[in-house]
Short mmCIF file of C-alpha atoms in Angstrom, two decimals:
data_model
loop_
_atom_site.label_atom_id
_atom_site.label_comp_id
_atom_site.label_asym_id
_atom_site.label_seq_id
_atom_site.Cartn_x
_atom_site.Cartn_y
_atom_site.Cartn_z
CA UNK A 223 125.26 120.35 118.28
CA UNK A 224 128.39 122.44 118.79
CA UNK A 225 127.86 122.47 122.56
CA UNK A 226 127.57 118.68 122.47
CA UNK A 227 130.89 118.34 120.65
CA UNK A 228 132.62 120.76 123.01
CA UNK A 229 131.38 118.82 126.03
CA UNK A 230 132.40 115.52 124.46
CA UNK A 231 135.97 116.69 123.89
CA UNK A 232 136.08 118.30 127.32
CA UNK A 233 135.15 115.06 129.07
CA UNK A 234 137.24 112.81 126.84
CA UNK A 235 140.35 114.94 127.30
CA UNK A 236 139.84 114.77 131.07
CA UNK A 237 139.29 111.00 130.84
CA UNK A 238 142.47 110.31 128.89
CA UNK A 239 144.53 112.87 130.76
CA UNK A 240 143.56 111.65 134.21
CA UNK A 241 144.07 108.02 133.12
CA UNK A 242 147.63 108.96 132.17
CA UNK A 243 148.11 110.81 135.44
CA UNK A 244 147.04 107.70 137.39
CA UNK A 245 150.16 105.99 136.07
CA UNK A 246 152.42 109.02 136.05
CA UNK A 247 151.83 110.58 139.47
CA UNK A 248 154.40 109.73 142.11
CA UNK A 249 152.12 110.11 145.09
CA UNK A 250 149.78 107.13 145.28
CA UNK A 251 147.00 109.16 146.88
CA UNK A 252 147.11 111.57 143.95
CA UNK A 253 146.92 108.57 141.62
CA UNK A 254 143.74 107.41 143.36
CA UNK A 255 142.21 110.89 143.12
CA UNK A 256 143.00 110.96 139.40
CA UNK A 257 141.36 107.55 139.11
CA UNK A 258 138.25 109.02 140.74
CA UNK A 259 138.29 111.93 138.29
CA UNK A 260 138.59 109.38 135.51
CA UNK A 261 135.55 107.44 136.77
CA UNK A 262 133.52 110.63 137.02
CA UNK A 263 134.36 111.78 133.51
CA UNK A 264 133.64 108.31 132.10
CA UNK A 265 130.27 108.52 133.86
CA UNK A 266 129.67 111.88 132.20
CA UNK A 267 130.55 110.36 128.80
CA UNK A 268 128.01 107.58 129.45
CA UNK A 269 125.37 110.21 130.18
CA UNK A 270 126.29 112.06 126.98
CA UNK A 271 125.60 109.00 124.81
CA UNK A 272 122.21 108.68 126.51
CA UNK A 273 123.06 105.82 128.86
CA UNK A 274 122.10 107.79 131.95
CA UNK A 275 121.47 104.67 134.05
CA UNK A 276 124.97 103.31 133.41
CA UNK A 277 126.48 106.73 134.07
CA UNK A 278 124.79 107.02 137.45
CA UNK A 279 125.64 103.44 138.38
CA UNK A 280 129.26 104.22 137.44
CA UNK A 281 129.19 107.11 139.91
CA UNK A 282 127.44 105.16 142.67
CA UNK A 283 129.42 101.92 142.45
CA UNK A 284 132.87 103.01 141.34
CA UNK A 285 133.19 106.48 142.78
CA UNK A 286 130.89 106.08 145.78
CA UNK A 287 132.10 102.70 146.97
CA UNK A 288 135.04 101.11 145.14
CA UNK A 289 137.26 104.20 145.02
CA UNK A 290 136.52 104.97 148.68
CA UNK A 291 137.85 101.54 149.59
CA UNK A 292 140.87 102.12 147.31
CA UNK A 293 141.59 105.35 149.17
CA UNK A 294 141.03 103.59 152.46
CA UNK A 295 143.64 100.93 151.64
CA UNK A 296 146.15 103.32 150.09
CA UNK A 297 145.97 105.66 153.08
CA UNK A 298 146.47 102.81 155.53
CA UNK A 299 149.40 101.17 153.75
CA UNK A 300 152.63 103.00 153.17
CA UNK A 301 152.43 102.48 149.43
CA UNK A 302 154.47 105.53 148.46
CA UNK A 303 157.61 104.14 150.06
CA UNK A 304 157.06 100.68 148.57
CA UNK A 305 156.60 102.08 145.10
CA UNK A 306 159.81 104.08 145.31
CA UNK A 307 161.78 101.04 146.39
CA UNK A 308 160.49 99.11 143.38
CA UNK A 309 161.80 101.69 140.98
CA UNK A 310 165.15 102.18 142.71
CA UNK A 311 166.17 98.59 143.19
CA UNK A 312 165.88 97.09 139.74
CA UNK A 313 165.92 93.53 141.10
CA UNK A 314 162.19 93.77 141.74
CA UNK A 315 160.07 90.92 140.42
CA UNK A 316 156.92 93.02 140.33
CA UNK A 317 157.64 94.87 137.10
CA UNK A 318 157.97 91.83 134.77
CA UNK A 319 154.86 90.22 136.31
CA UNK A 320 152.97 93.46 135.90
CA UNK A 321 154.11 93.75 132.31
CA UNK A 322 152.94 90.21 131.51
CA UNK A 323 149.54 90.81 133.10
CA UNK A 324 149.05 94.09 131.25
CA UNK A 325 150.08 92.46 127.95
CA UNK A 326 147.50 89.72 128.48
CA UNK A 327 144.78 92.29 129.23
CA UNK A 328 145.77 94.36 126.20
CA UNK A 329 145.58 91.35 123.87
CA UNK A 330 142.17 90.43 125.32
CA UNK A 331 140.86 93.92 124.69
CA UNK A 332 142.24 93.81 121.12
CA UNK A 333 140.53 90.46 120.45
CA UNK A 334 137.18 91.70 121.79
CA UNK A 335 137.26 95.04 120.00
CA UNK A 336 138.54 93.44 116.77
CA UNK A 337 135.79 90.84 116.85
CA UNK A 338 133.13 93.44 117.54
CA UNK A 339 134.41 95.75 114.85
CA UNK A 340 134.96 93.34 111.98
CA UNK A 341 132.40 90.63 112.61
CA UNK A 342 129.01 92.18 113.01
CA UNK A 343 127.22 89.30 114.75
CA UNK A 344 130.19 88.38 116.97
CA UNK A 345 127.97 88.94 120.00
CA UNK A 346 124.44 88.01 119.06
CA UNK A 347 122.18 90.99 119.64
CA UNK A 348 119.27 89.82 117.51
CA UNK A 349 116.90 89.44 120.43
CA UNK A 350 117.47 92.97 121.71
CA UNK A 351 114.76 95.26 120.38
CA UNK A 352 115.37 98.88 121.13
CA UNK A 353 112.16 100.82 121.55
CA UNK A 354 112.68 104.55 121.84
CA UNK A 355 109.38 104.96 123.72
CA UNK A 356 110.89 103.45 126.84
CA UNK A 357 113.60 104.91 129.02
CA UNK A 358 117.09 103.59 129.11
CA UNK A 359 116.60 101.96 132.50
CA UNK A 360 113.46 100.09 131.43
CA UNK A 361 115.16 98.70 128.35
CA UNK A 362 118.22 97.58 130.26
CA UNK A 363 116.08 95.88 132.87
CA UNK A 364 113.80 94.17 130.37
CA UNK A 365 116.80 92.69 128.52
CA UNK A 366 118.84 91.84 131.59
CA UNK A 367 116.07 89.98 133.41
CA UNK A 368 114.72 88.04 130.43
CA UNK A 369 117.18 87.11 127.69
CA UNK A 370 120.35 87.34 129.72
CA UNK A 371 119.04 86.17 133.09
CA UNK A 372 121.49 83.24 133.29
CA UNK A 373 124.52 85.39 132.51
CA UNK A 374 123.29 87.99 134.98
CA UNK A 375 122.85 85.39 137.71
CA UNK A 376 126.24 83.84 136.97
CA UNK A 377 127.88 87.28 137.28
CA UNK A 378 126.16 87.68 140.63
CA UNK A 379 127.36 84.29 141.81
CA UNK A 380 130.94 85.08 140.76
CA UNK A 381 130.79 88.28 142.82
CA UNK A 382 129.39 86.36 145.79
CA UNK A 383 132.15 83.77 145.46
CA UNK A 384 134.85 86.42 145.41
CA UNK A 385 133.32 88.03 148.47
CA UNK A 386 133.29 84.74 150.36
CA UNK A 387 136.84 84.06 149.16
CA UNK A 388 138.07 87.38 150.49
CA UNK A 389 136.43 86.73 153.85
CA UNK A 390 137.88 83.21 154.08
CA UNK A 391 141.37 84.45 153.20
CA UNK A 392 141.45 87.21 155.79
CA UNK A 393 139.45 85.62 158.58
CA UNK A 394 141.43 84.04 161.36
CA UNK A 395 140.48 83.12 164.87
CA UNK A 396 142.90 84.54 167.37
CA UNK A 397 143.34 83.28 170.89
CA UNK A 398 143.05 85.55 173.89
CA UNK A 399 140.99 88.28 172.24
CA UNK A 400 138.39 89.87 174.47
CA UNK A 401 135.07 90.16 172.68
CA UNK A 402 131.97 92.03 173.71
CA UNK A 403 128.87 89.91 173.67
CA UNK A 404 125.77 92.03 173.16
CA UNK A 405 123.51 89.39 174.68
CA UNK A 406 125.55 89.40 177.87
CA UNK A 407 125.72 93.17 177.98
CA UNK A 408 122.01 93.65 177.58
CA UNK A 409 120.92 90.80 179.86
CA UNK A 410 122.97 91.91 182.86
CA UNK A 411 120.92 92.57 185.95
CA UNK A 412 121.67 94.53 189.06
CA UNK A 413 121.25 91.44 191.26
CA UNK A 414 124.15 89.58 189.68
CA UNK A 415 126.45 92.49 188.97
CA UNK A 416 126.27 94.72 192.04
CA UNK A 417 127.22 93.56 195.48
CA UNK A 418 127.23 95.41 198.78
CA UNK A 419 130.34 94.64 200.82
CA UNK A 420 131.13 95.46 204.43
CA UNK A 421 134.66 96.84 204.49
CA UNK A 422 136.68 96.38 207.66
CA UNK A 423 138.78 99.29 208.78
CA UNK A 424 142.44 99.04 207.70
CA UNK A 425 142.09 95.63 206.07
CA UNK A 426 140.20 96.44 202.90
CA UNK A 427 138.43 93.94 200.77
CA UNK A 428 139.70 91.62 198.05
CA UNK A 429 138.15 92.13 194.65
CA UNK A 430 138.27 89.22 192.22
CA UNK A 431 140.09 89.91 188.93
CA UNK B 170 122.74 134.95 121.14
CA UNK B 171 120.23 132.21 121.66
CA UNK B 172 122.76 130.23 123.72
CA UNK B 173 123.37 133.33 125.77
CA UNK B 174 119.67 133.70 126.54
CA UNK B 175 119.26 130.08 127.58
CA UNK B 176 122.38 130.39 129.72
CA UNK B 177 121.04 133.48 131.51
CA UNK B 178 117.68 131.82 131.95
CA UNK B 179 119.29 128.74 133.51
CA UNK B 180 121.53 130.85 135.74
CA UNK B 181 118.46 132.72 136.96
CA UNK B 182 116.73 129.42 137.77
CA UNK B 183 119.83 128.10 139.55
CA UNK B 184 120.04 131.25 141.68
CA UNK B 185 116.34 130.90 142.42
CA UNK B 186 117.00 127.43 143.90
CA UNK B 187 120.41 128.04 145.51
CA UNK B 188 119.74 131.27 147.39
CA UNK B 189 116.67 129.92 149.27
CA UNK B 190 118.66 126.77 150.07
CA UNK B 191 121.56 128.77 151.50
CA UNK B 192 119.25 131.04 153.50
CA UNK B 193 117.33 128.07 154.85
CA UNK B 194 120.62 126.40 155.82
CA UNK B 195 121.36 129.45 157.97
CA UNK B 196 117.87 129.29 159.49
CA UNK B 197 118.08 125.57 160.06
CA UNK B 198 121.31 125.90 162.06
CA UNK B 199 119.50 128.36 164.29
CA UNK B 200 116.46 126.06 164.54
CA UNK B 201 118.70 123.12 165.43
CA UNK B 202 120.28 125.03 168.28
CA UNK B 203 116.92 126.35 169.52
CA UNK B 204 115.40 122.85 169.59
CA UNK B 205 118.49 121.49 171.27
CA UNK B 206 118.23 124.24 173.86
CA UNK B 207 114.52 123.70 174.41
CA UNK B 208 115.02 119.98 175.09
CA UNK B 209 117.66 120.84 177.68
CA UNK B 210 115.48 123.61 179.20
CA UNK B 211 117.82 126.33 177.95
CA UNK B 212 116.95 129.25 175.71
CA UNK B 213 119.47 128.66 172.94
CA UNK B 214 120.66 131.56 170.77
CA UNK B 215 118.19 134.42 171.37
CA UNK B 216 120.26 137.59 171.36
CA UNK B 217 121.19 138.47 167.75
CA UNK B 218 118.14 139.71 165.87
CA UNK B 219 114.51 138.78 166.63
CA UNK B 220 114.43 135.43 168.49
CA UNK B 221 118.14 135.14 167.68
CA UNK B 222 117.32 134.49 164.02
CA UNK B 223 120.45 136.27 162.84
CA UNK B 224 122.76 134.19 165.04
CA UNK B 225 124.01 132.14 162.09
CA UNK B 226 124.68 135.26 160.04
CA UNK B 227 126.72 136.63 162.92
CA UNK B 228 128.64 133.35 163.18
CA UNK B 229 129.29 133.28 159.45
CA UNK B 230 130.56 136.88 159.50
CA UNK B 231 132.92 135.99 162.30
CA UNK B 232 134.24 133.01 160.32
CA UNK B 233 134.73 135.09 157.19
CA UNK B 234 136.89 137.65 158.94
CA UNK B 235 139.10 135.06 160.64
CA UNK B 236 142.44 134.10 159.21
CA UNK B 237 142.58 130.87 157.21
CA UNK B 238 145.44 128.81 158.58
CA UNK B 239 146.86 126.12 156.31
CA UNK B 240 149.16 123.73 158.21
CA UNK B 241 152.72 123.73 156.85
CA UNK B 242 152.94 119.95 156.53
CA UNK B 243 149.55 119.53 154.90
CA UNK B 244 148.90 118.66 151.28
CA UNK B 245 147.80 122.16 150.37
CA UNK B 246 145.81 121.55 147.19
CA UNK B 247 143.71 118.73 148.64
CA UNK B 248 143.40 120.59 151.95
CA UNK B 249 141.78 123.55 150.23
CA UNK B 250 139.73 121.37 147.86
CA UNK B 251 138.06 119.35 150.65
CA UNK B 252 135.60 121.99 151.98
CA UNK B 253 134.90 123.09 148.41
CA UNK B 254 133.96 119.52 147.48
CA UNK B 255 131.70 119.16 150.53
CA UNK B 256 129.90 122.42 149.85
CA UNK B 257 129.55 121.87 146.08
CA UNK B 258 128.18 118.35 146.45
CA UNK B 259 125.71 119.47 149.09
CA UNK B 260 124.35 122.19 146.78
CA UNK B 261 124.54 120.42 143.42
CA UNK B 262 122.05 117.76 144.51
CA UNK B 263 119.25 120.33 144.85
CA UNK B 264 119.08 120.51 141.05
CA UNK B 265 116.76 117.51 140.88
CA UNK B 266 114.59 118.09 143.97
CA UNK B 267 111.02 118.77 142.77
CA UNK B 268 109.07 121.32 144.84
CA UNK B 269 105.93 121.01 142.75
CA UNK B 270 104.73 119.26 139.63
CA UNK B 271 106.52 121.77 137.40
CA UNK B 272 108.83 123.48 139.88
CA UNK B 273 112.06 121.59 139.37
CA UNK B 274 115.37 122.70 137.89
CA UNK B 275 116.31 119.45 136.11
CA UNK B 276 113.61 116.85 135.61
CA UNK B 277 115.80 113.86 134.74
CA UNK B 278 114.82 110.24 134.24
CA UNK B 279 117.21 108.88 136.84
CA UNK B 280 116.62 111.55 139.49
CA UNK B 281 116.73 109.26 142.49
CA UNK B 282 119.96 107.65 141.29
CA UNK B 283 121.47 111.11 140.86
CA UNK B 284 120.52 112.01 144.43
CA UNK B 285 121.95 108.75 145.71
CA UNK B 286 125.17 109.21 143.72
CA UNK B 287 125.72 112.75 144.95
CA UNK B 288 125.04 111.82 148.55
CA UNK B 289 127.47 108.92 148.25
CA UNK B 290 130.14 111.26 146.91
CA UNK B 291 129.80 113.36 150.07
CA UNK B 292 132.30 111.11 151.81
CA UNK B 293 135.14 112.53 149.69
CA UNK B 294 135.07 115.94 151.35
CA UNK B 295 135.65 114.29 154.69
CA UNK B 296 138.33 111.82 153.55
CA UNK B 297 140.22 114.49 151.63
CA UNK B 298 140.11 116.90 154.55
CA UNK B 299 141.19 114.27 157.03
CA UNK B 300 144.05 112.96 154.94
CA UNK B 301 145.36 116.30 153.69
CA UNK B 302 145.58 117.70 157.24
CA UNK B 303 148.48 115.29 157.81
CA UNK B 304 147.65 114.93 161.45
CA UNK B 305 146.56 111.98 163.57
CA UNK B 306 143.08 112.93 164.80
CA UNK B 307 141.72 114.22 161.49
CA UNK B 308 143.00 111.07 159.79
CA UNK B 309 141.31 108.80 162.34
CA UNK B 310 138.09 110.76 161.89
CA UNK B 311 138.33 110.47 158.11
CA UNK B 312 138.92 106.71 158.20
CA UNK B 313 136.00 106.26 160.57
CA UNK B 314 133.67 108.29 158.42
CA UNK B 315 134.72 106.50 155.23
CA UNK B 316 133.78 103.15 156.75
CA UNK B 317 130.61 104.53 158.31
CA UNK B 318 129.23 106.32 155.27
CA UNK B 319 129.97 103.44 152.89
CA UNK B 320 128.22 101.03 155.25
CA UNK B 321 125.04 103.03 155.63
CA UNK B 322 124.86 103.90 151.94
CA UNK B 323 124.26 100.23 151.23
CA UNK B 324 121.10 100.14 153.31
CA UNK B 325 119.89 103.46 151.86
CA UNK B 326 120.30 101.90 148.41
CA UNK B 327 118.19 98.91 149.41
CA UNK B 328 115.50 101.19 150.89
CA UNK B 329 115.37 103.12 147.62
CA UNK B 330 114.85 99.80 145.82
CA UNK B 331 111.85 99.18 148.10
CA UNK B 332 110.25 102.44 147.08
CA UNK B 333 111.12 101.95 143.40
CA UNK B 334 109.37 98.57 143.41
CA UNK B 335 106.15 100.36 144.28
CA UNK B 336 106.69 103.18 141.77
CA UNK B 337 108.24 101.61 138.69
CA UNK B 338 110.21 104.70 137.74
CA UNK B 339 113.42 106.43 138.79
CA UNK B 340 112.00 109.89 138.19
CA UNK B 341 111.44 111.87 141.40
CA UNK B 342 108.20 113.41 140.08
CA UNK B 343 106.82 109.95 139.30
CA UNK B 344 107.81 108.81 142.78
CA UNK B 345 105.80 111.63 144.34
CA UNK B 346 102.84 111.21 141.98
CA UNK B 347 102.68 107.50 142.80
CA UNK B 348 101.81 108.52 146.37
CA UNK B 349 98.57 110.33 145.39
CA UNK B 350 96.39 107.85 147.25
CA UNK B 351 98.70 106.66 150.00
CA UNK B 352 102.03 108.00 151.19
CA UNK B 353 104.69 105.33 151.22
CA UNK B 354 105.30 105.97 154.89
CA UNK B 355 102.21 103.85 155.65
CA UNK B 356 102.96 100.59 153.78
CA UNK B 357 106.73 100.98 154.13
CA UNK B 358 106.84 102.34 157.67
CA UNK B 359 109.70 100.07 158.84
CA UNK B 360 111.72 101.24 155.83
CA UNK B 361 111.03 104.85 156.78
CA UNK B 362 112.51 104.20 160.22
CA UNK B 363 115.56 102.47 158.72
CA UNK B 364 115.94 105.32 156.22
CA UNK B 365 115.84 107.85 159.04
CA UNK B 366 118.53 106.00 161.01
CA UNK B 367 120.71 105.59 157.91
CA UNK B 368 120.27 109.26 157.04
CA UNK B 369 121.52 110.17 160.51
CA UNK B 370 124.61 108.02 159.94
CA UNK B 371 125.09 109.28 156.39
CA UNK B 372 125.17 112.91 157.48
CA UNK B 373 127.33 112.24 160.55
CA UNK B 374 124.65 113.50 162.89
CA UNK B 375 124.44 112.41 166.53
CA UNK B 376 124.18 109.63 167.70
CA UNK B 377 126.47 108.64 164.82
CA UNK B 378 128.80 111.65 164.80
CA UNK B 379 131.88 109.53 165.40
CA UNK B 380 133.95 111.17 162.63
CA UNK B 381 133.95 114.36 164.65
CA UNK B 382 133.60 112.96 168.17
CA UNK B 383 134.75 116.01 170.09
CA UNK B 384 135.56 114.02 173.20
CA UNK B 385 138.18 111.72 171.73
CA UNK B 386 139.02 113.12 168.29
CA UNK B 387 138.68 116.89 168.93
CA UNK B 388 136.28 117.36 165.99
CA UNK B 389 137.94 114.74 163.79
CA UNK B 390 138.52 115.82 160.22
CA UNK B 391 137.79 119.48 161.01
CA UNK B 392 140.55 119.88 163.59
CA UNK B 393 143.01 121.70 161.34
CA UNK B 394 140.43 123.85 159.57
CA UNK B 395 139.81 127.45 160.46
CA UNK B 396 137.94 130.51 159.27
CA UNK B 397 135.92 130.33 156.10
CA UNK B 398 137.04 126.79 155.25
CA UNK B 399 135.61 125.50 158.53
CA UNK B 400 132.41 127.43 157.86
CA UNK B 401 132.12 125.74 154.47
CA UNK B 402 132.35 122.29 156.05
CA UNK B 403 129.75 123.36 158.54
CA UNK B 404 127.34 124.80 155.96
CA UNK B 405 127.88 121.80 153.67
CA UNK B 406 127.01 119.47 156.52
CA UNK B 407 123.73 121.25 157.20
CA UNK B 408 122.91 121.48 153.49
CA UNK B 409 123.42 117.72 153.35
CA UNK B 410 121.08 117.22 156.31
CA UNK B 411 118.46 119.35 154.57
CA UNK B 412 118.97 117.30 151.42
CA UNK B 413 118.45 114.04 153.30
CA UNK B 414 115.24 115.49 154.79
CA UNK B 415 114.07 116.43 151.29
CA UNK B 416 114.89 112.93 150.08
CA UNK B 417 112.89 111.43 152.95
CA UNK B 418 109.99 113.76 152.19
CA UNK B 419 109.99 112.73 148.52
CA UNK B 420 110.43 109.01 149.09
CA UNK B 421 108.05 108.50 152.01
CA UNK B 422 106.02 111.60 152.85
CA UNK B 423 104.64 112.34 149.41
CA UNK B 424 106.69 115.40 148.45
CA UNK B 425 104.44 118.35 147.60
CA UNK B 426 101.18 116.41 148.00
CA UNK B 427 98.82 117.63 150.75
CA UNK B 428 97.93 115.40 153.67
CA UNK B 429 94.50 114.68 152.16
CA UNK B 430 93.16 116.33 149.05
CA UNK B 431 90.19 118.06 150.69
CA UNK B 432 89.40 121.69 151.48
CA UNK B 433 91.50 122.93 154.39
CA UNK B 434 94.57 121.01 153.31
CA UNK B 435 94.74 121.65 149.58
CA UNK B 436 94.60 125.42 150.03
CA UNK B 437 98.28 125.45 150.90
CA UNK B 438 100.43 125.43 147.75
CA UNK B 439 102.58 122.39 146.98
CA UNK B 440 106.01 123.92 147.67
CA UNK B 441 104.81 124.92 151.14
CA UNK B 442 103.79 121.33 151.88
CA UNK B 443 107.21 120.18 150.73
CA UNK B 444 108.91 122.71 153.01
CA UNK B 445 106.67 121.70 155.92
CA UNK B 446 107.61 118.05 155.44
CA UNK B 447 111.32 118.86 155.23
CA UNK B 448 110.98 120.90 158.43
CA UNK B 449 109.13 118.06 160.16
CA UNK B 450 111.93 115.61 159.29
CA UNK B 451 114.52 118.15 160.39
CA UNK B 452 112.69 118.54 163.68
CA UNK B 453 113.09 114.78 164.22
CA UNK B 454 116.81 115.09 163.33
CA UNK B 455 117.25 117.86 165.91
CA UNK B 456 115.33 115.94 168.58
CA UNK B 457 117.51 112.87 168.07
CA UNK B 458 120.60 115.02 168.47
CA UNK B 459 119.32 116.30 171.80
CA UNK B 460 118.11 113.07 173.37
CA UNK B 461 120.28 110.18 172.17
CA UNK B 462 123.83 109.53 173.41
CA UNK B 463 126.65 108.74 170.99
CA UNK B 464 127.12 105.17 169.80
CA UNK B 465 130.30 103.20 170.27
CA UNK B 466 132.05 102.54 166.96
CA UNK B 467 131.62 98.74 166.90
CA UNK B 468 127.94 99.14 167.81
CA UNK B 469 127.54 101.51 164.89
CA UNK B 470 129.06 99.07 162.42
CA UNK B 471 127.05 96.18 163.86
CA UNK B 472 123.82 98.15 163.56
CA UNK B 473 124.55 98.99 159.93
CA UNK B 474 125.69 95.64 158.61
CA UNK B 475 124.01 93.07 160.85
CA UNK B 476 120.63 94.66 161.57
CA UNK B 477 119.61 97.37 159.12
CA UNK B 478 121.00 95.74 155.96
CA UNK B 479 119.47 92.24 156.44
CA UNK B 480 116.21 93.81 157.58
CA UNK B 481 115.90 96.04 154.53
CA UNK B 482 116.85 93.11 152.24
CA UNK B 483 114.09 91.04 153.85
CA UNK B 484 111.68 93.90 153.30
CA UNK B 485 112.61 94.05 149.61
CA UNK B 486 111.67 90.39 149.31
CA UNK B 487 108.41 91.00 151.19
CA UNK B 488 107.46 94.03 149.11
CA UNK B 489 108.30 92.30 145.85
CA UNK B 490 106.37 89.16 146.85
CA UNK B 491 103.34 91.17 147.91
CA UNK B 492 103.29 93.21 144.71
CA UNK B 493 103.79 90.11 142.58
CA UNK B 494 101.26 87.92 144.37
CA UNK B 495 98.46 90.47 144.44
CA UNK B 496 99.35 91.59 140.91
CA UNK B 497 99.99 95.18 141.94
CA UNK B 498 103.29 95.67 140.17
CA UNK B 499 103.40 99.09 138.50
CA UNK B 500 102.91 98.54 134.78
CA UNK B 501 102.57 102.11 133.61
CA UNK B 502 105.34 102.94 131.17
CA UNK B 503 106.98 106.23 132.05
#
């Protein structure tokens, strides 16, 4: 049991420490790498409490996909410079807005945790029967696809909506952009695209385009 | 004392897995170059050792004794970490690969998810290396590979779902044992092809080696690396290829199971069958490298998102419908 405790403290110290470093580090890329470390150690904590499916999904979804896109964006934008200018010029409007948003999130977390802690049947879990003969993944699946199917589907639809929203917001049709059409490229034939021309001496030949 | 014994025991097992993997990585580099040469009617490396078998060892020695140059303007910590991450991730995944019914280092419930997670983390070595070099070409290579690997991971995930529908368990041993009667390559043949293509893209092999396109990006993310650090990228890449072959062998070719369970075939021990299957898949990898030209970047993205992903999604629906309609869904509780 001692090894278990040591590992728990090891991972939790890394989790808290790297979460602090996400905020504290000046270089945005370093902040993203600390975020990745945070995700990984949270995944390890999930595995330690026996939720191996959630731990692996944490690694696959957050570290394997979401954080890669974070890095992608941060590397493309010059965020470091922007961040510095926010802190130097105190006229920035970002800090108060950020503070308000974080206060709202904090109060939400407090309400949820308080409700869960002090009111036992705050979230009804009567229908969930935990059978230790089945693996974690089987139990999760059998609950998710039966009792909570509507919530699960609604979550999926919300994700789909946000995906469509992001595409609609960024998609714009620009004029004068040359596009490659695969159909045209594949269906070209030598008859229509190659032409043999007699060239007169010293006059040359005019090529269209 | 007891802890100490278990620790030693585990270390012994880890060494027993890792050393063969590292040796076979060296051999596989040689095999790759020989096959490449044979397709082009050349001899390939044939000077160092018998049949040139020691060529990779000679190369590695040369890399070890070269100076490691760290660019002055690079981010030094991340620059050094990148090859370490690549190499570690490529080796750490072998922990769950089963070579026989009881020949596996860690027999975990979510083995296939672990494999998938580790292979999806592989992109970090490349991004870190490309960004930390603080130079244009490596950065372009890193950005390309980030987009490419994330795209093809999605279809690999869907293919894994196809196989899992037929198995009903995430354990790699259960996946292999579910193929006792019929390897999944037969009913799921289109998925095997899609898996093979995605594995090529996931490991940055030709025809999808755009992150290191030597013609336009001068080796992409590896440009600034030298000496041992370059060799680690190189070994990590091949270990990853081997890992993808092992994953293909487990998911589709029935792991350690013999071709048919009758006399001449079941004499060979299971691990040997597994190795033969990995080698067969690697042979295909090497052939593709030799005979297919490199894709253009937009073609690569189009293939991933507009062809392979919808196709594998459709196949999930087909597989699920078939299993449901004919009442063949796996019901055994693992």
